[in-house]
Amino acid sequence: MVIRSINLETVCGVTSTLPENEKPEVAFAGKSNVGKSSLINALMNRKSYARISATPGKTQTINFYNINDELYLVDLPGYGYAKVSEKEKERWGRMIEKYLHSSKQLGAVFLLIDIRHDPSANDRMMYRWIVEQGYEPIIIATKLDKIKRSQIQKHVKMLKDGLGLVPGTSVIPFSSVTKQGREEIWEMIEQSCTQTAEVGQDGE
């Protein structure tokens, strides 16, 4: 994907009305501090377009990035940050649920998991929840540069076992430092957008 233009077009808070976009959307979910902003910046070929916060749990909005006026990368609020109140977590959960339920253009959900560690209870819950909403999440195993190359397959298996992945689920190891995995993620995005556009045409 050649990035010609980027526009942070819509920022939705808890009480905001979600946009009714006509272009395909792909969404990114992940625990706070898993590297979601770094991934989105890497996909957009920008160093700091998506704000990387020094304080995990700061992303409290759903951000819609218009790419080339062709598709949207949708950044969902990070989850599982301990210092956020239960009430606040519930509000974010409802916001994500509302989006997953109501978006007519959402073609794929990418779930980011830190490749170094066993998936947390929050990771497992989010994975099951995305599946229950009718999506087949694509797993992005972040922070790939933090482990040795010889450990990759072992850690990927750890993620698959820890999440209890549905057979055939894609797992893409990714590093925001080396950009390994970027092209593979874009291939999945473009494939999803093509399918979403075809479904939209069929429904017209």
PDB file of N, CA and C in Angstrom, residues 107-152:
ATOM      1  N   GLY A 107     -14.718  -4.751   8.079  1.00  0.00           N
ATOM      2  CA  GLY A 107     -14.412  -6.002   7.400  1.00  0.00           C
ATOM      3  C   GLY A 107     -13.520  -6.932   8.192  1.00  0.00           C
ATOM      4  N   ALA A 108     -12.690  -6.377   9.088  1.00  0.00           N
ATOM      5  CA  ALA A 108     -11.750  -7.215   9.835  1.00  0.00           C
ATOM      6  C   ALA A 108     -11.399  -6.547  11.155  1.00  0.00           C
ATOM      7  N   VAL A 109     -11.148  -7.387  12.167  1.00  0.00           N
ATOM      8  CA  VAL A 109     -10.689  -6.902  13.470  1.00  0.00           C
ATOM      9  C   VAL A 109      -9.331  -7.541  13.750  1.00  0.00           C
ATOM     10  N   PHE A 110      -8.335  -6.706  13.968  1.00  0.00           N
ATOM     11  CA  PHE A 110      -6.999  -7.171  14.335  1.00  0.00           C
ATOM     12  C   PHE A 110      -6.850  -7.049  15.848  1.00  0.00           C
ATOM     13  N   LEU A 111      -6.450  -8.132  16.493  1.00  0.00           N
ATOM     14  CA  LEU A 111      -6.240  -8.125  17.940  1.00  0.00           C
ATOM     15  C   LEU A 111      -4.748  -8.223  18.218  1.00  0.00           C
ATOM     16  N   LEU A 112      -4.220  -7.220  18.908  1.00  0.00           N
ATOM     17  CA  LEU A 112      -2.781  -7.161  19.198  1.00  0.00           C
ATOM     18  C   LEU A 112      -2.478  -7.823  20.535  1.00  0.00           C
ATOM     19  N   ILE A 113      -1.498  -8.731  20.521  1.00  0.00           N
ATOM     20  CA  ILE A 113      -1.058  -9.428  21.732  1.00  0.00           C
ATOM     21  C   ILE A 113       0.466  -9.341  21.799  1.00  0.00           C
ATOM     22  N   ASP A 114       1.012  -9.069  22.966  1.00  0.00           N
ATOM     23  CA  ASP A 114       2.461  -9.009  23.175  1.00  0.00           C
ATOM     24  C   ASP A 114       3.040 -10.419  23.029  1.00  0.00           C
ATOM     25  N   ILE A 115       3.929 -10.594  22.043  1.00  0.00           N
ATOM     26  CA  ILE A 115       4.459 -11.927  21.743  1.00  0.00           C
ATOM     27  C   ILE A 115       5.303 -12.493  22.885  1.00  0.00           C
ATOM     28  N   ARG A 116       5.750 -11.638  23.789  1.00  0.00           N
ATOM     29  CA  ARG A 116       6.672 -12.092  24.842  1.00  0.00           C
ATOM     30  C   ARG A 116       5.986 -12.847  25.968  1.00  0.00           C
ATOM     31  N   HIS A 117       4.668 -12.628  26.122  1.00  0.00           N
ATOM     32  CA  HIS A 117       3.995 -13.144  27.321  1.00  0.00           C
ATOM     33  C   HIS A 117       2.788 -14.003  26.983  1.00  0.00           C
ATOM     34  N   ASP A 118       2.408 -14.849  27.934  1.00  0.00           N
ATOM     35  CA  ASP A 118       1.140 -15.561  27.813  1.00  0.00           C
ATOM     36  C   ASP A 118       0.013 -14.542  27.729  1.00  0.00           C
ATOM     37  N   PRO A 119      -1.007 -14.793  26.894  1.00  0.00           N
ATOM     38  CA  PRO A 119      -2.150 -13.871  26.851  1.00  0.00           C
ATOM     39  C   PRO A 119      -2.773 -13.716  28.237  1.00  0.00           C
ATOM     40  N   SER A 120      -3.162 -12.494  28.559  1.00  0.00           N
ATOM     41  CA  SER A 120      -3.780 -12.221  29.854  1.00  0.00           C
ATOM     42  C   SER A 120      -5.261 -12.619  29.825  1.00  0.00           C
ATOM     43  N   ALA A 121      -5.878 -12.587  30.994  1.00  0.00           N
ATOM     44  CA  ALA A 121      -7.317 -12.869  31.076  1.00  0.00           C
ATOM     45  C   ALA A 121      -8.089 -11.877  30.213  1.00  0.00           C
ATOM     46  N   ASN A 122      -7.653 -10.609  30.210  1.00  0.00           N
ATOM     47  CA  ASN A 122      -8.306  -9.593  29.374  1.00  0.00           C
ATOM     48  C   ASN A 122      -8.143  -9.899  27.888  1.00  0.00           C
ATOM     49  N   ASP A 123      -6.956 -10.375  27.506  1.00  0.00           N
ATOM     50  CA  ASP A 123      -6.727 -10.764  26.104  1.00  0.00           C
ATOM     51  C   ASP A 123      -7.670 -11.890  25.695  1.00  0.00           C
ATOM     52  N   ARG A 124      -7.771 -12.893  26.545  1.00  0.00           N
ATOM     53  CA  ARG A 124      -8.632 -14.043  26.237  1.00  0.00           C
ATOM     54  C   ARG A 124     -10.096 -13.619  26.140  1.00  0.00           C
ATOM     55  N   MET A 125     -10.495 -12.748  27.055  1.00  0.00           N
ATOM     56  CA  MET A 125     -11.871 -12.265  27.057  1.00  0.00           C
ATOM     57  C   MET A 125     -12.166 -11.466  25.786  1.00  0.00           C
ATOM     58  N   MET A 126     -11.233 -10.592  25.411  1.00  0.00           N
ATOM     59  CA  MET A 126     -11.430  -9.789  24.206  1.00  0.00           C
ATOM     60  C   MET A 126     -11.489 -10.660  22.962  1.00  0.00           C
ATOM     61  N   TYR A 127     -10.620 -11.686  22.890  1.00  0.00           N
ATOM     62  CA  TYR A 127     -10.639 -12.593  21.738  1.00  0.00           C
ATOM     63  C   TYR A 127     -11.997 -13.290  21.629  1.00  0.00           C
ATOM     64  N   ARG A 128     -12.452 -13.868  22.741  1.00  0.00           N
ATOM     65  CA  ARG A 128     -13.745 -14.577  22.719  1.00  0.00           C
ATOM     66  C   ARG A 128     -14.881 -13.627  22.354  1.00  0.00           C
ATOM     67  N   TRP A 129     -14.806 -12.433  22.865  1.00  0.00           N
ATOM     68  CA  TRP A 129     -15.854 -11.454  22.645  1.00  0.00           C
ATOM     69  C   TRP A 129     -15.930 -11.045  21.179  1.00  0.00           C
ATOM     70  N   ILE A 130     -14.773 -10.826  20.543  1.00  0.00           N
ATOM     71  CA  ILE A 130     -14.752 -10.477  19.111  1.00  0.00           C
ATOM     72  C   ILE A 130     -15.345 -11.609  18.290  1.00  0.00           C
ATOM     73  N   VAL A 131     -14.990 -12.858  18.644  1.00  0.00           N
ATOM     74  CA  VAL A 131     -15.541 -14.025  17.952  1.00  0.00           C
ATOM     75  C   VAL A 131     -17.064 -14.068  18.113  1.00  0.00           C
ATOM     76  N   GLU A 132     -17.526 -13.767  19.330  1.00  0.00           N
ATOM     77  CA  GLU A 132     -18.973 -13.798  19.600  1.00  0.00           C
ATOM     78  C   GLU A 132     -19.721 -12.720  18.822  1.00  0.00           C
ATOM     79  N   GLN A 133     -19.017 -11.634  18.455  1.00  0.00           N
ATOM     80  CA  GLN A 133     -19.649 -10.579  17.648  1.00  0.00           C
ATOM     81  C   GLN A 133     -19.720 -10.971  16.170  1.00  0.00           C
ATOM     82  N   GLY A 134     -19.181 -12.152  15.841  1.00  0.00           N
ATOM     83  CA  GLY A 134     -19.277 -12.644  14.471  1.00  0.00           C
ATOM     84  C   GLY A 134     -18.050 -12.400  13.611  1.00  0.00           C
ATOM     85  N   TYR A 135     -16.947 -11.949  14.236  1.00  0.00           N
ATOM     86  CA  TYR A 135     -15.721 -11.690  13.476  1.00  0.00           C
ATOM     87  C   TYR A 135     -14.686 -12.785  13.742  1.00  0.00           C
ATOM     88  N   GLU A 136     -13.787 -12.957  12.784  1.00  0.00           N
ATOM     89  CA  GLU A 136     -12.659 -13.876  12.960  1.00  0.00           C
ATOM     90  C   GLU A 136     -11.410 -13.010  13.142  1.00  0.00           C
ATOM     91  N   PRO A 137     -11.061 -12.697  14.389  1.00  0.00           N
ATOM     92  CA  PRO A 137      -9.949 -11.766  14.593  1.00  0.00           C
ATOM     93  C   PRO A 137      -8.633 -12.292  14.038  1.00  0.00           C
ATOM     94  N   ILE A 138      -7.854 -11.369  13.487  1.00  0.00           N
ATOM     95  CA  ILE A 138      -6.503 -11.669  13.031  1.00  0.00           C
ATOM     96  C   ILE A 138      -5.568 -11.231  14.149  1.00  0.00           C
ATOM     97  N   ILE A 139      -4.704 -12.130  14.603  1.00  0.00           N
ATOM     98  CA  ILE A 139      -3.829 -11.826  15.737  1.00  0.00           C
ATOM     99  C   ILE A 139      -2.527 -11.202  15.240  1.00  0.00           C
ATOM    100  N   ILE A 140      -2.173 -10.053  15.794  1.00  0.00           N
ATOM    101  CA  ILE A 140      -0.870  -9.448  15.529  1.00  0.00           C
ATOM    102  C   ILE A 140      -0.037  -9.599  16.791  1.00  0.00           C
ATOM    103  N   ALA A 141       1.038 -10.369  16.687  1.00  0.00           N
ATOM    104  CA  ALA A 141       1.930 -10.621  17.831  1.00  0.00           C
ATOM    105  C   ALA A 141       2.999  -9.529  17.852  1.00  0.00           C
ATOM    106  N   THR A 142       2.813  -8.523  18.698  1.00  0.00           N
ATOM    107  CA  THR A 142       3.669  -7.332  18.687  1.00  0.00           C
ATOM    108  C   THR A 142       4.970  -7.543  19.464  1.00  0.00           C
ATOM    109  N   LYS A 143       5.857  -6.556  19.311  1.00  0.00           N
ATOM    110  CA  LYS A 143       7.148  -6.505  20.016  1.00  0.00           C
ATOM    111  C   LYS A 143       8.054  -7.680  19.627  1.00  0.00           C
ATOM    112  N   LEU A 144       7.985  -8.055  18.353  1.00  0.00           N
ATOM    113  CA  LEU A 144       8.761  -9.170  17.829  1.00  0.00           C
ATOM    114  C   LEU A 144      10.262  -8.974  18.023  1.00  0.00           C
ATOM    115  N   ASP A 145      10.715  -7.723  17.951  1.00  0.00           N
ATOM    116  CA  ASP A 145      12.152  -7.446  18.070  1.00  0.00           C
ATOM    117  C   ASP A 145      12.682  -7.687  19.489  1.00  0.00           C
ATOM    118  N   LYS A 146      11.779  -7.925  20.446  1.00  0.00           N
ATOM    119  CA  LYS A 146      12.187  -8.126  21.839  1.00  0.00           C
ATOM    120  C   LYS A 146      12.563  -9.580  22.149  1.00  0.00           C
ATOM    121  N   ILE A 147      12.309 -10.490  21.180  1.00  0.00           N
ATOM    122  CA  ILE A 147      12.680 -11.893  21.411  1.00  0.00           C
ATOM    123  C   ILE A 147      13.641 -12.363  20.315  1.00  0.00           C
ATOM    124  N   LYS A 148      14.338 -13.445  20.589  1.00  0.00           N
ATOM    125  CA  LYS A 148      15.276 -13.998  19.604  1.00  0.00           C
ATOM    126  C   LYS A 148      14.514 -14.673  18.475  1.00  0.00           C
ATOM    127  N   ARG A 149      15.106 -14.646  17.297  1.00  0.00           N
ATOM    128  CA  ARG A 149      14.470 -15.276  16.136  1.00  0.00           C
ATOM    129  C   ARG A 149      14.146 -16.748  16.409  1.00  0.00           C
ATOM    130  N   SER A 150      15.049 -17.432  17.131  1.00  0.00           N
ATOM    131  CA  SER A 150      14.850 -18.855  17.413  1.00  0.00           C
ATOM    132  C   SER A 150      13.648 -19.113  18.330  1.00  0.00           C
ATOM    133  N   GLN A 151      13.152 -18.053  18.993  1.00  0.00           N
ATOM    134  CA  GLN A 151      12.040 -18.220  19.931  1.00  0.00           C
ATOM    135  C   GLN A 151      10.674 -17.937  19.310  1.00  0.00           C
ATOM    136  N   ILE A 152      10.660 -17.450  18.072  1.00  0.00           N
ATOM    137  CA  ILE A 152       9.410 -16.963  17.487  1.00  0.00           C
ATOM    138  C   ILE A 152       8.323 -18.035  17.457  1.00  0.00           C
TER     139      ILE A 152
END
